[in-house]
């Protein structure tokens, strides 16, 4: 009741309640009751200035208390973490035990994880894990659990030797500690700015150490190890290929084809998605293992359901692996993928998936569409007495097109969803989408391709990328706009809208873009063709 009155807005009531609580806080049991009611200041005072026994009493209470995220944050902000770390560093065994329990309960808060790292807990935790003193053995599990929690903060990367030390402990630890260490290492390697950390882990033999875990019976440990391998493979696909054998690929395919948990499938598919698509031996093995229909079936099953984080990762992984089966230099493999129904799934991903999945789906569609011109048939049917089918005739490729015969983006219904991605605010998929649309602007078909893109409101989208995209996307968008503005109808419709942006880009933008912008301005009769822009 007093805590409730203290939290009230009335100044007099607040002050009187706080005075009463202060008077009652001379009794440690009252302080524990205050903490249970959500008032932690007296408890923190005991942690800082109380006797050793009272410090242990308070720390033990925190370790056993149910704390909401707000309560954890409040304790951290009000200074509970630092005295607990000091207790762990310098206290006796009982003090260490209670302090670790309290730190563990608080560590799931990301802000508290940062405070724990800043308080210098990382080194002592690792020392404890390396210790062979029997009395300290009971502290190893909570210590490893705290490491797993605080590794979620990227501040852990400031401690450059943490990951290699944890790696060296993996095979020396119990299953519970192994799992915590793997989760910690997975968090460390998964941070966006962890490229150097991943390189150091690989240099220390991380992948070789992890591959035996693929046959681990403990499913949680197996999944944690696979997620860790996935993170390590993000920027070292060629390096990973040198260590991945057919036996490992066989394990991945078996996991994907079995009724194992979604997390296990996601990890296996994620690793495969990071292997280089140029490795023909891997492609051959996965094709013979009949992986392609498995992936498409999984994609069809999961794309229509609500997107959880796990399902999002699964779809991103599948989209990544499908890039391997749609490479432009292997038309036979492309035909196999298209025959299994990959195109409708890819088109659906353009609207339903995460931005990463959309980008990967667009890459596959671009690879397929690169060969559409080469695969196109004459628009005349084999027997002249049979009229051409209006349903299959393609305006862009000027032939009888189908998804299966020519991998045609237009017949796949991919143009509008591709352009919609450019209209959205996220710029991550721009490059892949532009590559796909640019296949409709090849020399032989650019005129009709530009008309199809314009009809789908693509000119506005391209102007948007020319203004807001990165340098590579800007260059591709302007290359396409130059071809689009060769047509008089497009110049009349969009010239006035485009000219201010183009002039501004020519004056302030990347100098590399200047010659192409000059060509567009010449098309719009705003610049002479003899201009120094060329």
Short mmCIF file of C-alpha atoms in Angstrom, two decimals:
data_model
loop_
_atom_site.label_atom_id
_atom_site.label_comp_id
_atom_site.label_asym_id
_atom_site.label_seq_id
_atom_site.Cartn_x
_atom_site.Cartn_y
_atom_site.Cartn_z
CA UNK A 1 0.00 0.00 0.00
CA UNK A 2 2.81 2.40 0.87
CA UNK A 3 4.58 1.69 -2.44
CA UNK A 4 1.34 2.42 -4.29
CA UNK A 5 0.93 5.70 -2.37
CA UNK A 6 4.56 6.60 -3.06
CA UNK A 7 3.92 6.15 -6.77
CA UNK A 8 0.84 8.37 -6.66
CA UNK A 9 0.91 11.82 -8.24
CA UNK A 10 -0.06 13.75 -5.06
CA UNK A 11 3.15 15.35 -3.67
CA UNK A 12 2.21 15.20 0.02
CA UNK A 13 1.10 11.57 -0.13
CA UNK A 14 4.23 10.62 -2.09
CA UNK A 15 6.57 12.31 0.41
CA UNK A 16 4.88 10.83 3.49
CA UNK A 17 4.83 7.32 2.00
CA UNK A 18 8.51 7.56 1.07
CA UNK A 19 9.43 8.68 4.61
CA UNK A 20 7.54 5.75 6.10
CA UNK A 21 9.20 3.31 3.68
CA UNK A 22 12.60 4.74 4.60
CA UNK A 23 11.87 4.22 8.31
CA UNK A 24 10.71 0.65 7.68
CA UNK A 25 13.79 -0.15 5.56
CA UNK A 26 15.94 -0.62 8.65
CA UNK A 27 14.51 -4.14 8.69
CA UNK A 28 15.90 -6.28 5.78
CA UNK A 29 12.69 -8.33 5.61
CA UNK A 30 10.69 -5.14 4.99
CA UNK A 31 13.13 -4.26 2.21
CA UNK A 32 12.42 -7.60 0.53
CA UNK A 33 8.67 -6.90 0.75
CA UNK A 34 9.24 -3.47 -0.81
CA UNK A 35 11.16 -5.11 -3.66
CA UNK A 36 8.34 -7.57 -4.25
CA UNK A 37 6.02 -4.56 -4.49
CA UNK A 38 8.30 -3.01 -7.11
CA UNK A 39 10.23 -0.50 -4.95
CA UNK A 40 13.95 -1.37 -5.22
CA UNK A 41 15.87 1.61 -3.88
CA UNK A 42 16.30 0.28 -0.30
CA UNK A 43 17.37 -3.12 -1.66
CA UNK A 44 20.01 -1.46 -3.86
CA UNK A 45 21.25 0.53 -0.87
CA UNK A 46 21.75 -2.75 1.03
CA UNK A 47 23.65 -4.18 -1.97
CA UNK A 48 25.96 -1.17 -1.92
CA UNK A 49 26.40 -0.53 1.80
CA UNK A 50 24.92 -3.40 3.78
CA UNK A 51 26.72 -6.13 5.68
CA UNK A 52 28.03 -9.14 3.76
CA UNK A 53 25.12 -11.24 5.03
CA UNK A 54 22.54 -8.65 3.98
CA UNK A 55 24.17 -8.31 0.57
CA UNK A 56 23.83 -12.07 0.09
CA UNK A 57 20.22 -11.89 1.30
CA UNK A 58 19.37 -9.18 -1.26
CA UNK A 59 21.22 -10.86 -4.12
CA UNK A 60 19.48 -14.18 -3.39
CA UNK A 61 16.12 -12.40 -3.40
CA UNK A 62 16.83 -10.88 -6.83
CA UNK A 63 17.89 -14.29 -8.18
CA UNK A 64 14.57 -15.88 -7.12
CA UNK A 65 12.22 -12.98 -7.79
CA UNK A 66 9.93 -12.85 -10.83
CA UNK A 67 10.91 -9.64 -12.57
CA UNK A 68 9.16 -8.01 -15.50
CA UNK A 69 11.32 -6.38 -18.18
CA UNK A 70 10.49 -3.00 -16.66
CA UNK A 71 11.60 -4.18 -13.20
CA UNK A 72 14.88 -5.53 -14.61
CA UNK A 73 15.53 -2.24 -16.39
CA UNK A 74 14.68 -0.30 -13.24
CA UNK A 75 17.12 -2.34 -11.14
CA UNK A 76 19.85 -1.87 -13.72
CA UNK A 77 19.29 1.86 -14.10
CA UNK A 78 19.21 2.40 -10.33
CA UNK A 79 22.60 0.74 -9.85
CA UNK A 80 21.96 -2.87 -8.79
CA UNK A 81 24.29 -4.47 -11.33
CA UNK A 82 27.65 -2.97 -10.30
CA UNK A 83 27.59 -4.12 -6.64
CA UNK A 84 26.47 -7.59 -7.76
CA UNK A 85 29.45 -7.85 -10.13
CA UNK A 86 31.73 -6.72 -7.31
CA UNK A 87 30.24 -9.41 -5.03
CA UNK A 88 30.96 -12.03 -7.69
CA UNK A 89 34.53 -10.85 -8.16
CA UNK A 90 35.59 -10.51 -4.52
CA UNK A 91 33.05 -12.30 -2.31
CA UNK A 92 33.19 -15.76 -0.74
CA UNK A 93 31.60 -18.80 -2.39
CA UNK A 94 28.11 -18.04 -1.03
CA UNK A 95 28.38 -14.41 -2.17
CA UNK A 96 29.58 -15.48 -5.61
CA UNK A 97 26.70 -17.94 -5.94
CA UNK A 98 24.00 -15.44 -4.95
CA UNK A 99 25.53 -12.65 -7.07
CA UNK A 100 25.67 -14.89 -10.15
CA UNK A 101 22.04 -15.91 -9.66
CA UNK A 102 20.99 -12.27 -9.43
CA UNK A 103 23.08 -11.26 -12.46
CA UNK A 104 21.56 -14.13 -14.43
CA UNK A 105 18.02 -12.98 -13.63
CA UNK A 106 18.86 -9.42 -14.68
CA UNK A 107 20.94 -10.29 -17.76
CA UNK A 108 18.07 -10.99 -20.16
CA UNK A 109 17.55 -7.21 -20.38
CA UNK A 110 19.75 -5.91 -23.20
CA UNK A 111 20.53 -2.71 -21.30
CA UNK A 112 21.56 -4.74 -18.25
CA UNK A 113 23.72 -6.93 -20.50
CA UNK A 114 25.59 -3.78 -21.54
CA UNK A 115 25.96 -2.69 -17.91
CA UNK A 116 27.30 -6.15 -16.98
CA UNK A 117 29.88 -5.98 -19.78
CA UNK A 118 30.87 -2.44 -18.81
CA UNK A 119 31.22 -3.57 -15.18
CA UNK A 120 33.93 -6.02 -16.20
CA UNK A 121 32.12 -9.32 -15.62
CA UNK A 122 33.24 -11.01 -18.86
CA UNK A 123 36.83 -11.82 -17.88
CA UNK A 124 35.98 -13.24 -14.43
CA UNK A 125 33.21 -15.40 -15.95
CA UNK A 126 35.68 -16.94 -18.39
CA UNK A 127 38.26 -17.45 -15.62
CA UNK A 128 35.61 -19.31 -13.67
CA UNK A 129 34.85 -21.56 -16.65
CA UNK A 130 38.54 -22.38 -17.03
CA UNK A 131 38.91 -23.06 -13.30
CA UNK A 132 39.40 -26.65 -12.14
CA UNK A 133 38.76 -25.84 -8.48
CA UNK A 134 36.10 -28.28 -7.33
CA UNK A 135 34.27 -25.82 -5.06
CA UNK A 136 33.69 -23.49 -8.00
CA UNK A 137 32.23 -26.18 -10.29
CA UNK A 138 28.65 -25.40 -9.24
CA UNK A 139 29.11 -21.83 -10.50
CA UNK A 140 30.07 -22.82 -14.05
CA UNK A 141 26.53 -23.31 -15.36
CA UNK A 142 25.16 -19.91 -14.24
CA UNK A 143 28.40 -18.29 -15.45
CA UNK A 144 27.98 -19.78 -18.94
CA UNK A 145 24.28 -18.81 -18.97
CA UNK A 146 25.22 -15.18 -18.18
CA UNK A 147 27.76 -15.23 -21.02
CA UNK A 148 25.01 -16.43 -23.38
CA UNK A 149 22.76 -13.57 -22.23
CA UNK A 150 25.29 -10.73 -22.36
CA UNK A 151 26.58 -11.87 -25.78
CA UNK A 152 23.32 -10.52 -27.22
CA UNK A 153 24.82 -7.05 -26.81
CA UNK A 154 27.32 -6.11 -29.51
CA UNK A 155 29.48 -4.51 -26.81
CA UNK A 156 30.81 -8.02 -26.25
CA UNK A 157 32.80 -7.52 -29.47
CA UNK A 158 35.03 -5.05 -27.61
CA UNK A 159 36.46 -8.08 -25.81
CA UNK A 160 38.27 -9.59 -28.80
CA UNK A 161 39.53 -12.75 -27.07
CA UNK A 162 36.17 -13.83 -25.66
CA UNK A 163 35.04 -15.90 -28.66
CA UNK A 164 38.30 -17.89 -29.10
CA UNK A 165 38.35 -18.64 -25.36
CA UNK A 166 34.76 -19.90 -25.42
CA UNK A 167 35.59 -21.97 -28.50
CA UNK A 168 38.44 -23.69 -26.66
CA UNK A 169 36.04 -24.60 -23.82
CA UNK A 170 33.44 -26.29 -26.04
CA UNK A 171 34.76 -29.84 -25.96
CA UNK A 172 35.76 -29.62 -22.30
CA UNK A 173 32.30 -28.77 -20.97
CA UNK A 174 29.11 -30.52 -19.91
CA UNK A 175 26.15 -30.47 -22.34
CA UNK A 176 24.40 -27.66 -20.43
CA UNK A 177 27.49 -25.45 -20.54
CA UNK A 178 28.16 -26.43 -24.16
CA UNK A 179 24.70 -25.20 -25.11
CA UNK A 180 25.19 -21.87 -23.32
CA UNK A 181 28.60 -21.37 -24.95
CA UNK A 182 27.26 -22.19 -28.41
CA UNK A 183 24.41 -19.73 -27.94
CA UNK A 184 26.88 -17.08 -26.79
CA UNK A 185 29.15 -17.72 -29.78
CA UNK A 186 26.18 -17.69 -32.10
CA UNK A 187 25.11 -14.27 -30.77
CA UNK A 188 28.65 -12.91 -31.09
CA UNK A 189 29.04 -14.13 -34.68
CA UNK A 190 25.57 -12.88 -35.61
CA UNK A 191 26.14 -9.19 -34.81
CA UNK A 192 26.08 -6.96 -37.89
CA UNK A 193 29.56 -5.58 -37.12
CA UNK A 194 31.08 -8.99 -36.27
CA UNK A 195 32.97 -9.65 -39.52
CA UNK A 196 36.38 -9.55 -37.79
CA UNK A 197 35.11 -11.71 -34.95
CA UNK A 198 33.83 -14.32 -37.42
CA UNK A 199 37.17 -14.30 -39.26
CA UNK A 200 39.03 -14.82 -35.97
CA UNK A 201 36.75 -17.73 -35.00
CA UNK A 202 37.29 -19.39 -38.39
CA UNK A 203 41.04 -18.83 -38.10
CA UNK A 204 40.94 -20.61 -34.73
CA UNK A 205 39.38 -23.68 -36.35
CA UNK A 206 35.77 -22.88 -35.49
CA UNK A 207 34.18 -24.66 -38.46
CA UNK A 208 36.23 -27.86 -38.03
CA UNK A 209 35.31 -27.87 -34.36
CA UNK A 210 31.60 -27.45 -35.11
CA UNK A 211 31.08 -29.95 -37.94
CA UNK A 212 31.11 -33.00 -35.60
CA UNK A 213 28.12 -31.44 -33.80
CA UNK A 214 26.01 -32.17 -36.90
CA UNK A 215 25.61 -35.72 -35.58
CA UNK A 216 24.99 -34.62 -31.98
CA UNK A 217 22.05 -36.41 -30.35
CA UNK A 218 21.10 -33.44 -28.20
CA UNK A 219 18.87 -31.53 -30.63
CA UNK A 220 19.27 -28.15 -28.89
CA UNK A 221 23.07 -28.39 -29.06
CA UNK A 222 22.89 -29.54 -32.69
CA UNK A 223 20.68 -26.59 -33.70
CA UNK A 224 22.86 -24.10 -31.80
CA UNK A 225 25.97 -25.45 -33.56
CA UNK A 226 24.26 -25.28 -36.96
CA UNK A 227 23.13 -21.69 -36.36
CA UNK A 228 26.71 -20.87 -35.42
CA UNK A 229 28.02 -22.48 -38.65
CA UNK A 230 25.42 -20.47 -40.58
CA UNK A 231 26.69 -17.20 -39.11
CA UNK A 232 30.32 -18.17 -39.77
CA UNK A 233 29.45 -18.91 -43.41
CA UNK A 234 27.97 -15.45 -44.10
CA UNK A 235 31.16 -13.92 -45.45
CA UNK A 236 33.35 -16.99 -46.11
CA UNK A 237 31.34 -19.24 -48.38
CA UNK A 238 34.41 -20.43 -50.35
CA UNK A 239 36.33 -21.12 -47.16
CA UNK A 240 33.40 -23.15 -45.84
CA UNK A 241 33.13 -25.15 -49.07
CA UNK A 242 36.66 -26.44 -48.57
CA UNK A 243 35.55 -28.03 -45.29
CA UNK A 244 32.05 -29.22 -46.21
CA UNK A 245 32.04 -32.80 -47.48
CA UNK A 246 29.35 -34.93 -49.11
CA UNK A 247 28.69 -36.52 -45.73
CA UNK A 248 27.78 -33.10 -44.32
CA UNK A 249 25.60 -32.26 -47.33
CA UNK A 250 23.86 -35.59 -46.85
CA UNK A 251 23.09 -34.67 -43.23
CA UNK A 252 21.62 -31.32 -44.31
CA UNK A 253 19.39 -32.92 -46.94
CA UNK A 254 18.25 -35.57 -44.45
CA UNK A 255 17.31 -32.86 -41.94
CA UNK A 256 15.37 -30.91 -44.58
CA UNK A 257 13.49 -34.02 -45.77
CA UNK A 258 12.67 -35.35 -42.29
CA UNK A 259 10.00 -34.34 -39.79
CA UNK A 260 12.53 -32.57 -37.59
CA UNK A 261 11.81 -29.23 -35.94
CA UNK A 262 11.46 -26.09 -38.02
CA UNK A 263 14.50 -24.58 -36.33
CA UNK A 264 16.69 -27.48 -37.43
CA UNK A 265 15.44 -27.25 -41.03
CA UNK A 266 15.96 -23.48 -41.03
CA UNK A 267 19.56 -23.84 -39.85
CA UNK A 268 20.37 -26.54 -42.44
CA UNK A 269 18.82 -24.56 -45.31
CA UNK A 270 20.55 -21.38 -44.11
CA UNK A 271 23.98 -23.05 -44.32
CA UNK A 272 23.25 -24.38 -47.82
CA UNK A 273 22.14 -20.90 -48.91
CA UNK A 274 25.58 -19.52 -48.03
CA UNK A 275 27.55 -22.07 -50.06
CA UNK A 276 28.87 -20.57 -53.34
CA UNK A 277 26.52 -21.14 -56.30
CA UNK A 278 29.55 -21.52 -58.58
CA UNK A 279 30.49 -24.85 -56.96
CA UNK A 280 29.11 -27.32 -59.50
CA UNK A 281 29.88 -30.38 -57.36
CA UNK A 282 27.61 -29.13 -54.58
CA UNK A 283 24.87 -28.31 -57.11
CA UNK A 284 25.16 -31.76 -58.66
CA UNK A 285 24.98 -33.46 -55.27
CA UNK A 286 21.95 -31.45 -54.14
CA UNK A 287 20.18 -32.03 -57.46
CA UNK A 288 20.72 -35.78 -57.31
CA UNK A 289 19.55 -35.74 -53.69
CA UNK A 290 16.24 -34.34 -54.98
CA UNK A 291 16.51 -31.24 -52.79
CA UNK A 292 14.77 -28.91 -55.23
CA UNK A 293 11.20 -30.32 -54.95
CA UNK A 294 11.65 -30.51 -51.16
CA UNK A 295 12.49 -26.81 -51.01
CA UNK A 296 9.60 -25.80 -53.26
CA UNK A 297 7.19 -27.89 -51.19
CA UNK A 298 8.47 -26.23 -48.00
CA UNK A 299 8.15 -22.82 -49.64
CA UNK A 300 4.56 -23.47 -50.73
CA UNK A 301 3.65 -24.68 -47.23
CA UNK A 302 5.17 -21.77 -45.34
CA UNK A 303 4.56 -18.80 -47.60
CA UNK A 304 0.81 -18.80 -47.03
CA UNK A 305 1.03 -18.79 -43.23
CA UNK A 306 1.71 -15.90 -40.86
CA UNK A 307 5.36 -14.86 -40.79
CA UNK A 308 7.03 -15.67 -37.47
CA UNK A 309 10.76 -14.89 -37.08
CA UNK A 310 11.59 -18.59 -37.57
CA UNK A 311 9.41 -18.87 -40.67
CA UNK A 312 10.89 -15.65 -42.07
CA UNK A 313 14.40 -17.09 -41.70
CA UNK A 314 13.25 -20.33 -43.34
CA UNK A 315 11.85 -18.51 -46.38
CA UNK A 316 15.01 -16.38 -46.68
CA UNK A 317 17.14 -19.54 -46.60
CA UNK A 318 15.02 -21.32 -49.24
CA UNK A 319 15.11 -18.25 -51.49
CA UNK A 320 18.89 -18.22 -51.09
CA UNK A 321 19.30 -21.88 -52.08
CA UNK A 322 17.00 -21.43 -55.11
CA UNK A 323 19.52 -18.96 -56.56
CA UNK A 324 21.78 -22.02 -57.07
CA UNK A 325 19.10 -23.79 -59.13
CA UNK A 326 18.40 -20.79 -61.39
CA UNK A 327 21.96 -19.81 -62.40
CA UNK A 328 21.91 -18.36 -65.95
CA UNK A 329 24.73 -20.54 -67.28
CA UNK A 330 22.78 -23.78 -66.80
CA UNK A 331 19.54 -23.71 -68.83
CA UNK A 332 18.93 -27.40 -68.13
CA UNK A 333 18.97 -26.76 -64.39
CA UNK A 334 16.75 -23.70 -64.88
CA UNK A 335 14.25 -25.86 -66.80
CA UNK A 336 14.27 -28.40 -63.97
CA UNK A 337 13.54 -25.67 -61.40
CA UNK A 338 10.80 -24.09 -63.54
CA UNK A 339 9.29 -27.53 -64.17
CA UNK A 340 9.00 -28.06 -60.42
CA UNK A 341 7.01 -24.81 -60.12
CA UNK A 342 9.66 -22.47 -58.75
CA UNK A 343 8.48 -19.34 -60.61
CA UNK A 344 5.03 -18.89 -58.97
CA UNK A 345 6.68 -19.35 -55.57
CA UNK A 346 9.32 -16.74 -56.36
CA UNK A 347 6.69 -14.29 -57.57
CA UNK A 348 4.66 -14.82 -54.40
CA UNK A 349 7.77 -14.17 -52.30
CA UNK A 350 8.04 -10.74 -53.95
CA UNK A 351 4.85 -9.77 -52.11
CA UNK A 352 4.80 -12.03 -49.06
CA UNK A 353 8.41 -12.42 -47.94
CA UNK A 354 10.81 -10.29 -45.90
CA UNK A 355 12.96 -7.78 -47.77
CA UNK A 356 15.85 -10.29 -47.80
CA UNK A 357 13.60 -13.00 -49.26
CA UNK A 358 12.27 -10.52 -51.83
CA UNK A 359 15.80 -9.63 -52.87
CA UNK A 360 16.81 -13.27 -53.29
CA UNK A 361 13.60 -14.12 -55.18
CA UNK A 362 14.25 -11.18 -57.53
CA UNK A 363 17.80 -12.47 -58.13
CA UNK A 364 16.46 -15.89 -59.18
CA UNK A 365 13.85 -14.31 -61.45
CA UNK A 366 16.54 -12.08 -62.99
CA UNK A 367 18.73 -15.13 -63.68
CA UNK A 368 15.84 -16.94 -65.37
CA UNK A 369 14.83 -13.89 -67.38
CA UNK A 370 18.37 -13.41 -68.70
CA UNK A 371 17.77 -16.41 -70.97
CA UNK A 372 14.25 -15.48 -72.14
CA UNK A 373 15.48 -13.79 -75.33
CA UNK A 374 17.63 -16.80 -76.26
CA UNK A 375 14.75 -19.20 -75.58
CA UNK A 376 12.04 -17.29 -77.37
CA UNK A 377 10.37 -19.02 -80.31
CA UNK A 378 9.14 -17.44 -83.48
CA UNK A 379 5.72 -15.94 -82.98
CA UNK A 380 4.45 -17.94 -85.94
CA UNK A 381 3.18 -21.39 -84.99
CA UNK A 382 4.72 -24.49 -86.50
CA UNK A 383 1.62 -25.01 -88.66
CA UNK A 384 0.61 -21.80 -90.38
CA UNK A 385 -3.04 -22.87 -90.51
CA UNK A 386 -3.18 -22.64 -86.70
CA UNK A 387 -3.73 -19.12 -85.38
CA UNK A 388 -1.30 -17.89 -82.71
CA UNK A 389 -2.62 -18.09 -79.18
CA UNK A 390 -3.32 -14.65 -77.74
CA UNK A 391 -2.92 -16.13 -74.29
CA UNK A 392 0.70 -17.18 -74.81
CA UNK A 393 1.80 -14.41 -77.17
CA UNK A 394 4.24 -12.06 -75.40
CA UNK A 395 4.37 -8.40 -76.40
CA UNK A 396 7.90 -7.94 -75.02
CA UNK A 397 9.58 -11.00 -76.52
CA UNK A 398 7.42 -10.88 -79.66
CA UNK A 399 6.82 -14.63 -79.57
CA UNK A 400 4.73 -17.39 -78.06
CA UNK A 401 5.93 -17.20 -74.45
CA UNK A 402 5.19 -19.30 -71.40
CA UNK A 403 6.84 -19.43 -68.03
CA UNK A 404 8.00 -23.00 -68.65
CA UNK A 405 9.31 -22.49 -72.18
CA UNK A 406 10.96 -19.06 -71.97
CA UNK A 407 11.03 -18.21 -68.22
CA UNK A 408 9.20 -15.01 -69.13
CA UNK A 409 8.80 -12.40 -66.39
CA UNK A 410 5.77 -10.90 -68.10
CA UNK A 411 3.90 -14.21 -68.30
CA UNK A 412 4.93 -14.94 -64.70
CA UNK A 413 3.11 -11.79 -63.53
CA UNK A 414 6.30 -10.55 -61.87
CA UNK A 415 6.48 -6.98 -63.20
CA UNK A 416 4.02 -5.27 -60.84
CA UNK A 417 5.32 -6.89 -57.61
CA UNK A 418 8.91 -6.08 -58.64
CA UNK A 419 8.03 -2.43 -59.18
CA UNK A 420 6.09 -2.34 -55.91
CA UNK A 421 9.31 -3.24 -54.07
CA UNK A 422 10.95 -0.15 -55.56
CA UNK A 423 7.99 1.92 -54.35
CA UNK A 424 8.43 0.72 -50.76
CA UNK A 425 10.73 2.46 -48.28
CA UNK A 426 13.24 -0.36 -47.73
CA UNK A 427 16.11 -0.09 -50.22
CA UNK A 428 17.80 -3.46 -49.57
CA UNK A 429 16.26 -5.29 -52.54
CA UNK A 430 16.66 -2.49 -55.12
CA UNK A 431 19.73 -3.94 -56.81
CA UNK A 432 18.19 -7.38 -57.37
CA UNK A 433 14.86 -5.93 -58.54
CA UNK A 434 16.55 -3.60 -61.04
CA UNK A 435 18.62 -6.50 -62.40
CA UNK A 436 15.38 -8.42 -63.01
CA UNK A 437 13.61 -5.49 -64.71
CA UNK A 438 16.71 -4.68 -66.77
CA UNK A 439 16.39 -8.06 -68.52
CA UNK A 440 13.33 -6.59 -70.26
CA UNK A 441 15.51 -3.75 -71.57
CA UNK A 442 18.06 -5.83 -73.49
CA UNK A 443 19.07 -4.53 -76.91
CA UNK A 444 16.65 -6.68 -78.90
CA UNK A 445 13.56 -6.01 -76.78
CA UNK A 446 14.13 -2.70 -74.97
CA UNK A 447 11.37 -0.79 -76.75
CA UNK A 448 8.53 -3.15 -75.83
CA UNK A 449 10.15 -3.84 -72.45
CA UNK A 450 10.12 -0.14 -71.59
CA UNK A 451 6.43 0.07 -72.54
CA UNK A 452 5.56 -2.80 -70.19
CA UNK A 453 7.54 -1.25 -67.34
CA UNK A 454 5.93 2.15 -67.96
CA UNK A 455 2.46 0.61 -68.01
CA UNK A 456 3.12 -0.86 -64.55
CA UNK A 457 4.03 2.63 -63.16
CA UNK A 458 7.71 1.76 -63.37
CA UNK A 459 8.94 5.18 -64.50
CA UNK A 460 7.98 6.83 -61.20
CA UNK A 461 9.67 3.98 -59.31
CA UNK A 462 12.87 4.32 -61.36
CA UNK A 463 12.95 8.07 -60.78
CA UNK A 464 12.58 7.39 -57.06
CA UNK A 465 15.63 5.08 -57.13
CA UNK A 466 17.59 7.57 -59.23
CA UNK A 467 16.99 10.06 -56.42
CA UNK A 468 17.24 7.90 -53.28
CA UNK A 469 19.04 4.66 -54.18
CA UNK A 470 22.68 3.75 -53.58
CA UNK A 471 25.23 4.46 -56.32
CA UNK A 472 24.90 1.04 -58.01
CA UNK A 473 21.10 1.20 -58.02
CA UNK A 474 21.15 4.78 -59.25
CA UNK A 475 23.36 3.81 -62.17
CA UNK A 476 21.10 0.90 -63.19
CA UNK A 477 17.92 3.00 -62.83
CA UNK A 478 19.36 5.82 -64.96
CA UNK A 479 20.52 3.31 -67.59
CA UNK A 480 16.93 2.06 -67.83
CA UNK A 481 15.48 5.58 -67.84
CA UNK A 482 17.75 6.52 -70.75
CA UNK A 483 16.19 3.75 -72.83
CA UNK A 484 12.68 4.56 -71.67
CA UNK A 485 13.07 8.25 -72.64
CA UNK A 486 14.11 7.32 -76.16
CA UNK A 487 10.38 6.89 -76.83
CA UNK A 488 8.48 10.08 -77.61
CA UNK A 489 5.34 9.06 -75.71
CA UNK A 490 7.38 8.63 -72.53
CA UNK A 491 9.19 11.93 -73.01
CA UNK A 492 5.89 13.74 -73.33
CA UNK A 493 4.34 12.06 -70.31
CA UNK A 494 7.27 12.11 -67.85
CA UNK A 495 9.74 14.67 -69.20
CA UNK A 496 8.53 17.57 -67.09
CA UNK A 497 8.48 15.45 -63.91
CA UNK A 498 11.96 14.05 -64.53
CA UNK A 499 13.92 17.08 -65.71
CA UNK A 500 14.41 18.88 -62.35
CA UNK A 501 15.63 15.69 -60.67
CA UNK A 502 17.95 14.81 -63.56
CA UNK A 503 19.49 18.30 -63.71
CA UNK A 504 20.05 18.22 -59.94
CA UNK A 505 21.68 14.77 -60.18
CA UNK A 506 23.87 15.95 -63.07
CA UNK A 507 25.10 18.89 -60.99
CA UNK A 508 25.41 17.28 -57.54
CA UNK A 509 25.35 13.52 -58.06
CA UNK A 510 28.05 10.93 -58.73
CA UNK A 511 30.19 12.04 -61.73
CA UNK A 512 29.90 8.49 -63.12
CA UNK A 513 26.18 9.14 -63.77
CA UNK A 514 26.76 12.38 -65.68
CA UNK A 515 27.16 10.94 -69.24
CA UNK A 516 23.97 8.84 -68.98
CA UNK A 517 22.01 11.72 -67.48
CA UNK A 518 23.30 13.87 -70.33
CA UNK A 519 21.83 11.41 -72.84
CA UNK A 520 18.43 11.60 -71.15
CA UNK A 521 18.56 15.41 -71.10
CA UNK A 522 19.38 15.30 -74.81
CA UNK A 523 16.34 13.08 -75.40
CA UNK A 524 14.29 15.70 -73.54
CA UNK A 525 15.86 18.41 -75.76
CA UNK A 526 17.35 20.14 -72.73
CA UNK A 527 20.92 19.52 -73.88
CA UNK A 528 22.72 19.41 -77.20
CA UNK A 529 24.12 16.01 -78.21
CA UNK A 530 27.54 17.67 -78.65
CA UNK A 531 27.55 18.71 -74.96
CA UNK A 532 30.56 18.12 -72.72
CA UNK A 533 28.34 15.73 -70.72
CA UNK A 534 29.23 12.95 -73.20
#
